[in-house]
Short mmCIF file of C-alpha atoms and ligand atoms in Angstrom, two decimals:
data_model
loop_
_atom_site.label_atom_id
_atom_site.label_comp_id
_atom_site.label_asym_id
_atom_site.label_seq_id
_atom_site.Cartn_x
_atom_site.Cartn_y
_atom_site.Cartn_z
CA MET A 1 0.38 -0.11 0.05
CA ASN A 2 1.57 3.07 -1.18
CA VAL A 3 -0.10 6.19 1.12
CA GLU A 4 0.95 9.93 0.28
CA SER A 5 -0.52 11.51 3.57
CA ALA A 6 -2.32 10.26 6.30
CA SER A 7 -4.38 12.24 8.72
CA PHE A 8 -5.63 11.12 12.49
CA SER A 9 -6.91 13.03 15.62
CA ALA A 10 -7.19 11.36 18.97
CA PRO A 11 -9.01 12.77 21.94
CA GLY A 12 -8.12 14.41 25.42
CA LYS A 13 -9.33 12.70 28.72
CA VAL A 14 -10.27 13.66 32.13
CA ILE A 15 -10.17 11.09 34.77
CA LEU A 16 -13.81 10.41 36.34
CA PHE A 17 -11.91 8.73 39.80
CA GLY A 18 -8.39 7.20 40.89
CA GLU A 19 -5.98 9.75 39.53
CA HIS A 20 -2.80 8.58 41.36
CA SER A 21 -4.09 5.69 42.87
CA VAL A 22 -3.90 4.59 39.72
CA VAL A 23 -0.06 4.91 39.32
CA TYR A 24 -0.18 2.30 42.32
CA GLY A 25 -2.12 -0.36 40.24
CA TYR A 26 -5.55 0.77 41.57
CA PRO A 27 -8.34 0.98 39.16
CA ALA A 28 -9.77 4.03 37.67
CA VAL A 29 -12.22 5.34 35.76
CA ALA A 30 -11.26 8.04 32.85
CA SER A 31 -13.19 9.42 29.81
CA ALA A 32 -12.44 10.44 26.24
CA ILE A 33 -13.12 14.35 25.39
CA GLY A 34 -14.85 16.44 22.43
CA LEU A 35 -10.86 18.03 22.56
CA ARG A 36 -8.88 16.51 20.23
CA ALA A 37 -5.03 16.69 18.69
CA LYS A 38 -4.99 15.69 15.11
CA CYS A 39 -1.47 14.59 13.12
CA SER A 40 -1.37 15.39 9.65
CA ILE A 41 1.39 13.83 7.40
CA LEU A 42 2.51 14.64 4.10
CA SER A 43 5.98 13.23 1.74
CA THR A 44 7.95 14.78 0.94
CA SER A 45 10.95 14.97 -1.20
CA SER A 46 13.42 16.53 1.29
CA GLU A 47 15.98 14.25 2.69
CA GLN A 48 14.80 15.33 6.82
CA ASN A 49 11.96 14.38 8.31
CA SER A 50 10.36 17.25 10.04
CA ILE A 51 7.16 18.53 12.56
CA ILE A 52 5.44 21.23 13.68
CA ALA A 53 3.80 21.44 16.79
CA PRO A 54 2.65 25.21 16.90
CA ASN A 55 0.81 24.33 20.56
CA LEU A 56 4.33 22.59 22.10
CA THR A 57 6.86 24.44 20.80
CA SER A 58 7.59 27.80 19.45
CA SER A 59 10.49 27.00 17.30
CA GLY A 60 8.47 26.72 13.94
CA LYS A 61 9.77 23.76 12.11
CA ILE A 62 11.31 21.25 13.98
CA PHE A 63 14.33 18.45 11.55
CA LEU A 64 14.53 15.45 12.93
CA ASN A 65 17.82 15.00 13.06
CA SER A 66 18.97 18.17 14.39
CA LYS A 67 18.97 19.55 17.82
CA ILE A 68 15.54 19.02 19.12
CA PRO A 69 13.65 20.84 21.92
CA PRO A 70 12.74 18.68 25.34
CA LYS A 71 9.46 19.25 24.59
CA MET A 72 9.22 16.94 21.19
CA LYS A 73 12.06 14.38 22.33
CA SER A 74 8.91 12.01 22.85
CA LEU A 75 7.95 12.93 19.19
CA GLU A 76 11.26 11.78 18.37
CA PHE A 77 11.39 8.32 19.74
CA ILE A 78 7.80 7.75 18.10
CA VAL A 79 9.29 8.67 15.04
CA GLN A 80 12.60 6.99 15.30
CA LYS A 81 10.60 3.65 16.07
CA ILE A 82 7.73 3.52 13.65
CA GLN A 83 10.56 4.36 11.24
CA LYS A 84 12.66 1.52 12.63
CA LYS A 85 10.17 -0.75 11.78
CA ALA A 86 9.47 0.23 8.10
CA GLU A 87 11.43 -1.30 5.14
CA ILE A 88 11.37 1.67 3.21
CA GLN A 89 11.36 4.99 4.67
CA LYS A 90 9.80 7.36 3.76
CA ASN A 91 10.60 10.85 4.36
CA PHE A 92 7.53 12.92 5.62
CA GLU A 93 6.45 16.24 6.80
CA ALA A 94 3.95 16.59 10.00
CA GLU A 95 2.15 18.78 11.65
CA ILE A 96 0.28 18.56 14.74
CA ILE A 97 -2.21 20.95 15.78
CA SER A 98 -3.76 20.54 19.45
CA GLU A 99 -7.45 22.17 20.97
CA LEU A 100 -6.03 20.48 24.37
CA PRO A 101 -4.24 22.83 26.54
CA ILE A 102 -0.89 21.71 28.10
CA SER A 103 0.07 20.77 31.47
CA SER A 104 -3.78 20.59 32.54
CA GLY A 105 -4.81 16.72 33.29
CA LEU A 106 -6.27 16.71 30.33
CA GLY A 107 -3.64 14.11 28.42
CA SER A 108 -2.59 16.91 26.10
CA SER A 109 0.70 14.41 25.53
CA ALA A 110 -1.20 11.52 25.31
CA ALA A 111 -3.30 12.41 22.55
CA VAL A 112 -0.64 13.92 20.25
CA SER A 113 1.95 10.62 20.88
CA VAL A 114 -1.74 8.76 19.71
CA SER A 115 -2.14 10.62 16.62
CA LEU A 116 1.50 10.54 15.14
CA ALA A 117 1.78 7.18 15.96
CA THR A 118 -1.62 6.43 14.36
CA SER A 119 -0.67 8.80 11.04
CA LEU A 120 2.88 7.43 11.06
CA TYR A 121 2.03 3.91 10.90
CA ASN A 122 -0.97 4.69 8.40
CA PHE A 123 1.83 6.96 6.15
CA GLN A 124 4.66 4.03 6.26
CA GLY A 125 1.62 1.39 5.18
CA PHE A 126 1.65 -0.73 8.00
CA GLU A 127 -2.06 -2.49 9.14
CA LEU A 128 -3.32 -0.11 12.20
CA ASN A 129 -3.06 -2.04 15.18
CA LEU A 130 -4.25 -0.22 17.86
CA GLU A 131 -2.25 -2.34 20.65
CA GLU A 132 0.99 -1.66 19.19
CA ILE A 133 -0.04 1.65 19.03
CA ASN A 134 -1.15 2.30 22.59
CA LYS A 135 2.10 0.75 23.40
CA VAL A 136 4.48 2.76 21.47
CA ALA A 137 2.59 6.52 22.85
CA TYR A 138 3.28 4.65 26.71
CA GLU A 139 6.90 4.37 25.55
CA ALA A 140 6.48 8.09 24.59
CA GLU A 141 4.73 8.61 27.63
CA ARG A 142 7.25 7.57 30.06
CA ILE A 143 9.69 9.67 28.11
CA ILE A 144 7.98 13.32 29.72
CA HIS A 145 6.35 11.53 32.72
CA GLY A 146 8.19 8.96 34.01
CA THR A 147 6.39 6.55 35.80
CA PRO A 148 2.59 7.27 33.82
CA SER A 149 0.00 4.69 35.01
CA GLY A 150 -0.74 4.24 31.01
CA ILE A 151 -4.34 5.65 31.46
CA ASP A 152 -3.64 8.73 29.43
CA ASN A 153 -2.63 6.68 26.28
CA THR A 154 -4.91 4.35 26.87
CA ILE A 155 -8.12 6.28 26.83
CA SER A 156 -6.91 8.72 23.42
CA THR A 157 -5.93 4.90 21.62
CA PHE A 158 -9.36 3.33 22.52
CA GLY A 159 -11.73 6.31 23.30
CA GLY A 160 -15.36 5.88 25.47
CA SER A 161 -14.91 5.61 29.11
CA ILE A 162 -12.83 2.80 30.56
CA ARG A 163 -12.20 1.31 34.17
CA PHE A 164 -7.96 0.84 33.85
CA GLU A 165 -6.03 -0.95 36.04
CA LYS A 166 -2.63 -2.14 35.57
CA GLY A 167 -3.27 -1.76 31.73
CA ASP A 168 -6.59 -4.08 31.42
CA ILE A 169 -9.60 -2.09 30.02
CA LYS A 170 -12.86 -2.77 30.09
CA GLN A 171 -15.28 -0.23 28.62
CA ILE A 172 -18.12 1.46 30.54
CA PRO A 173 -21.64 2.28 29.32
CA ILE A 174 -22.18 5.04 30.56
CA ASN A 175 -26.38 5.55 31.40
CA LEU A 176 -26.21 9.24 32.77
CA SER A 177 -29.62 10.25 31.13
CA SER A 178 -29.29 13.92 31.03
CA PHE A 179 -26.52 15.55 32.59
CA CYS A 180 -23.70 18.45 31.85
CA PHE A 181 -19.95 18.52 32.59
CA ILE A 182 -18.10 21.23 32.62
CA ILE A 183 -14.57 21.35 32.87
CA VAL A 184 -13.33 24.73 34.28
CA ASN A 185 -9.09 25.21 33.47
CA SER A 186 -7.65 26.54 37.10
CA LEU A 187 -4.83 28.43 34.19
CA ILE A 188 -1.79 27.22 36.74
CA GLN A 189 0.28 24.83 34.54
CA ARG A 190 1.83 22.10 36.79
CA ASP A 191 3.79 19.01 35.17
CA THR A 192 2.86 15.27 36.41
CA LYS A 193 6.10 14.14 36.55
CA SER A 194 6.70 16.68 39.96
CA GLN A 195 3.42 15.94 40.69
CA VAL A 196 3.56 12.13 41.07
CA TYR A 197 6.97 12.63 42.40
CA ALA A 198 5.40 14.58 46.00
CA VAL A 199 2.61 11.65 45.97
CA ARG A 200 5.33 9.35 45.84
CA GLU A 201 7.61 10.55 48.85
CA ARG A 202 4.25 11.36 50.89
CA TYR A 203 3.94 7.52 50.36
CA LYS A 204 7.43 6.85 51.26
CA LYS A 205 6.73 8.96 54.56
CA HIS A 206 3.71 7.79 55.58
CA PRO A 207 3.36 4.15 53.57
CA ASP A 208 -0.14 3.52 55.58
CA GLN A 209 -1.79 6.19 55.99
CA ILE A 210 -1.28 7.06 51.91
CA SER A 211 -2.62 3.50 51.28
CA GLN A 212 -5.26 3.35 53.31
CA ILE A 213 -6.54 7.08 51.05
CA PHE A 214 -5.69 4.95 47.75
CA GLU A 215 -7.83 1.65 49.52
CA ASP A 216 -10.90 4.66 50.16
CA ILE A 217 -10.16 6.11 46.28
CA SER A 218 -10.53 2.71 44.77
CA GLU A 219 -13.95 1.54 46.81
CA ILE A 220 -14.98 4.94 45.38
CA VAL A 221 -14.04 4.11 41.79
CA GLU A 222 -16.07 0.92 41.77
CA GLU A 223 -19.14 2.25 43.38
CA SER A 224 -18.74 5.22 40.68
CA ILE A 225 -18.85 2.33 37.63
CA LYS A 226 -21.98 0.85 39.42
CA ASN A 227 -23.94 4.52 39.30
CA LEU A 228 -21.96 5.15 36.17
CA LYS A 229 -24.33 2.46 34.73
CA VAL A 230 -27.36 2.42 36.09
CA GLY A 231 -26.85 6.13 35.98
CA ASP A 232 -27.50 7.80 39.43
CA LEU A 233 -26.36 11.33 38.64
CA GLU A 234 -26.77 12.16 42.23
CA ARG A 235 -24.52 9.27 43.48
CA VAL A 236 -22.15 9.57 40.78
CA GLY A 237 -21.87 13.49 41.85
CA TYR A 238 -21.12 13.04 46.21
CA LEU A 239 -18.23 9.93 45.24
CA MET A 240 -16.84 12.88 42.69
CA ASN A 241 -16.68 15.11 46.19
CA LYS A 242 -15.83 11.94 47.97
CA ASN A 243 -12.99 11.58 45.80
CA GLN A 244 -11.53 15.22 45.73
CA ILE A 245 -11.54 15.17 49.67
CA LEU A 246 -9.10 12.67 49.80
CA LEU A 247 -7.05 13.67 46.68
CA GLU A 248 -6.89 16.79 48.47
CA SER A 249 -5.60 14.76 51.34
CA LEU A 250 -2.82 13.15 49.58
CA GLY A 251 -1.49 16.80 48.96
CA VAL A 252 -2.63 17.33 45.72
CA GLY A 253 -5.49 20.24 45.72
CA HIS A 254 -4.02 23.60 45.03
CA LYS A 255 -6.45 27.28 46.36
CA GLN A 256 -7.40 28.14 42.86
CA ILE A 257 -8.90 24.82 42.99
CA GLU A 258 -10.84 25.11 45.98
CA LYS A 259 -12.18 28.60 44.36
CA ILE A 260 -13.17 26.97 41.52
CA ILE A 261 -14.74 23.96 43.15
CA LYS A 262 -16.56 26.86 45.29
CA ILE A 263 -17.84 28.35 42.85
CA LEU A 264 -19.27 25.46 41.21
CA THR A 265 -20.60 24.34 44.24
CA GLU A 266 -21.94 27.31 44.67
CA GLN A 267 -23.82 27.52 40.95
CA LYS A 268 -25.44 24.03 41.99
CA ALA A 269 -23.24 21.50 41.00
CA ILE A 270 -24.11 18.22 41.60
CA GLY A 271 -20.03 17.25 42.06
CA CYS A 272 -16.56 18.34 41.24
CA LYS A 273 -12.83 17.27 41.67
CA LEU A 274 -9.69 17.88 40.26
CA THR A 275 -8.93 16.15 37.08
CA GLY A 276 -5.51 14.68 36.53
CA ALA A 277 -2.59 15.14 38.49
CA GLY A 278 -3.44 18.46 40.32
CA GLY A 279 -1.66 21.08 42.22
CA GLY A 280 -3.26 23.08 39.16
CA GLY A 281 -5.04 22.17 35.79
CA CYS A 282 -8.39 21.40 35.70
CA VAL A 283 -11.05 20.74 37.38
CA ILE A 284 -14.40 19.43 36.54
CA GLY A 285 -18.20 19.93 37.38
CA LEU A 286 -20.88 18.02 37.07
CA PHE A 287 -24.39 19.20 36.67
CA GLU A 288 -27.87 17.90 36.44
CA ASP A 289 -28.95 19.77 33.15
CA GLU A 290 -27.90 22.74 31.26
CA LYS A 291 -30.12 25.26 32.96
CA ASN A 292 -27.00 26.70 35.23
CA ILE A 293 -24.46 26.46 32.85
CA ASN A 294 -24.60 29.98 31.06
CA ARG A 295 -24.59 31.49 34.57
CA THR A 296 -21.67 29.18 35.85
CA ILE A 297 -19.76 30.05 33.28
CA GLU A 298 -20.17 33.82 33.34
CA ALA A 299 -19.02 33.64 37.32
CA LEU A 300 -16.07 31.67 36.24
CA GLN A 301 -14.28 33.48 33.62
CA GLN A 302 -15.24 36.90 35.94
CA GLU A 303 -12.97 35.23 38.52
CA GLY A 304 -10.71 34.25 35.19
CA TYR A 305 -10.41 30.66 34.60
CA GLN A 306 -11.45 28.88 31.33
CA PRO A 307 -14.65 27.27 31.34
CA PHE A 308 -15.59 25.31 29.14
CA ILE A 309 -18.83 22.68 28.06
CA THR A 310 -17.36 19.29 26.53
CA GLU A 311 -19.05 15.87 25.47
CA ILE A 312 -17.29 12.56 27.12
CA SER A 313 -16.93 9.19 26.09
CA THR A 314 -16.19 9.87 23.13
CA GLN A 315 -14.36 8.61 20.18
CA GLY A 316 -10.58 6.72 20.12
CA VAL A 317 -7.80 7.52 17.82
CA ARG A 318 -9.80 8.23 13.91
CA ASN A 319 -8.73 8.82 10.24
CA ASP A 320 -9.85 12.72 10.07
CA ARG A 321 -9.32 12.46 6.43
O1 LIG B 401 -2.64 15.19 34.42
P1 LIG B 401 -2.48 14.24 33.73
O2 LIG B 401 -3.18 14.61 32.19
O3 LIG B 401 -1.01 13.36 33.29
O4 LIG B 401 -2.91 13.00 34.31
C1 LIG B 401 -1.72 12.35 35.76
C2 LIG B 401 -2.93 11.52 36.14
C3 LIG B 401 -1.72 10.44 37.73
O5 LIG B 401 -2.80 9.52 37.91
C4 LIG B 401 -1.45 11.27 38.50
C5 LIG B 401 -1.00 10.02 36.60
C6 LIG B 401 -0.65 8.81 36.11
O6 LIG B 401 -0.21 8.37 35.23
O7 LIG B 401 -2.14 8.09 36.00
#
């Protein structure tokens, strides 16, 4: 198969329940969201492969055999890995455009990695094998995040809403009949690696106490799955609030997260919590319907936050041609 161009997009994600404990092998629930990263690849007669990724680096076009900015190392890894597999290595130009804010807990690096890996696989003429793409994206995530659980690349590859435990996944059919889901960016950027490191240090100091918190989060995760399936919105919201308290006791809260949660609660959110590594980043809020949403968005914008409404449980990596 001779492919001259390829274009695939992959979604970002929210962790609904179980961030941090998932790094220690406990289960978590994640959902793919409506914001995506898209990679378009074209063959080129140039001898050099290049990537333009304006959301990752302002350095413009990066040639892959030159000095790579640190933020692009994981992408260089993906290219080398897939090119090595190809019998004839075709030269290409890639452009990656992402709708996802970086360092905000919405899985932007994983979405970028999955979209690039899939586009390159297709461009080099390989059958698409999602398991393999997920593995390559996981290795790329390790370059960025150190010891990631793998939940970000997995949900970005397969989409939907999943229960994730040590790499095993089960799709969760979410049965909430009416709800509205808001994501609020605190605009406090943080990096996952340092938040995971901080939790690890606390775990080493207080293993019993932190293990107990992980156990409690794990119970919330299992209960949330039952309630997402039967559509008990009130209970799902209650569990989000409970998970938030436990995340705060892990030390990954932030003043701005608390402020956002206060506003969401005043606007009658059923539940809210931080999503992702915490220490800043995004908060998710669950509402019964869209009735209060415009007022809520205004209240959040007035305080300088960036709220947006998005779908959850969206499609994983897909051909966008
Ligand atoms: O903030 P994000 O999108 O990188 O999510 C991190 C989720 C953690 O559970 C804290 C880490 C992980 O690898 O699962």
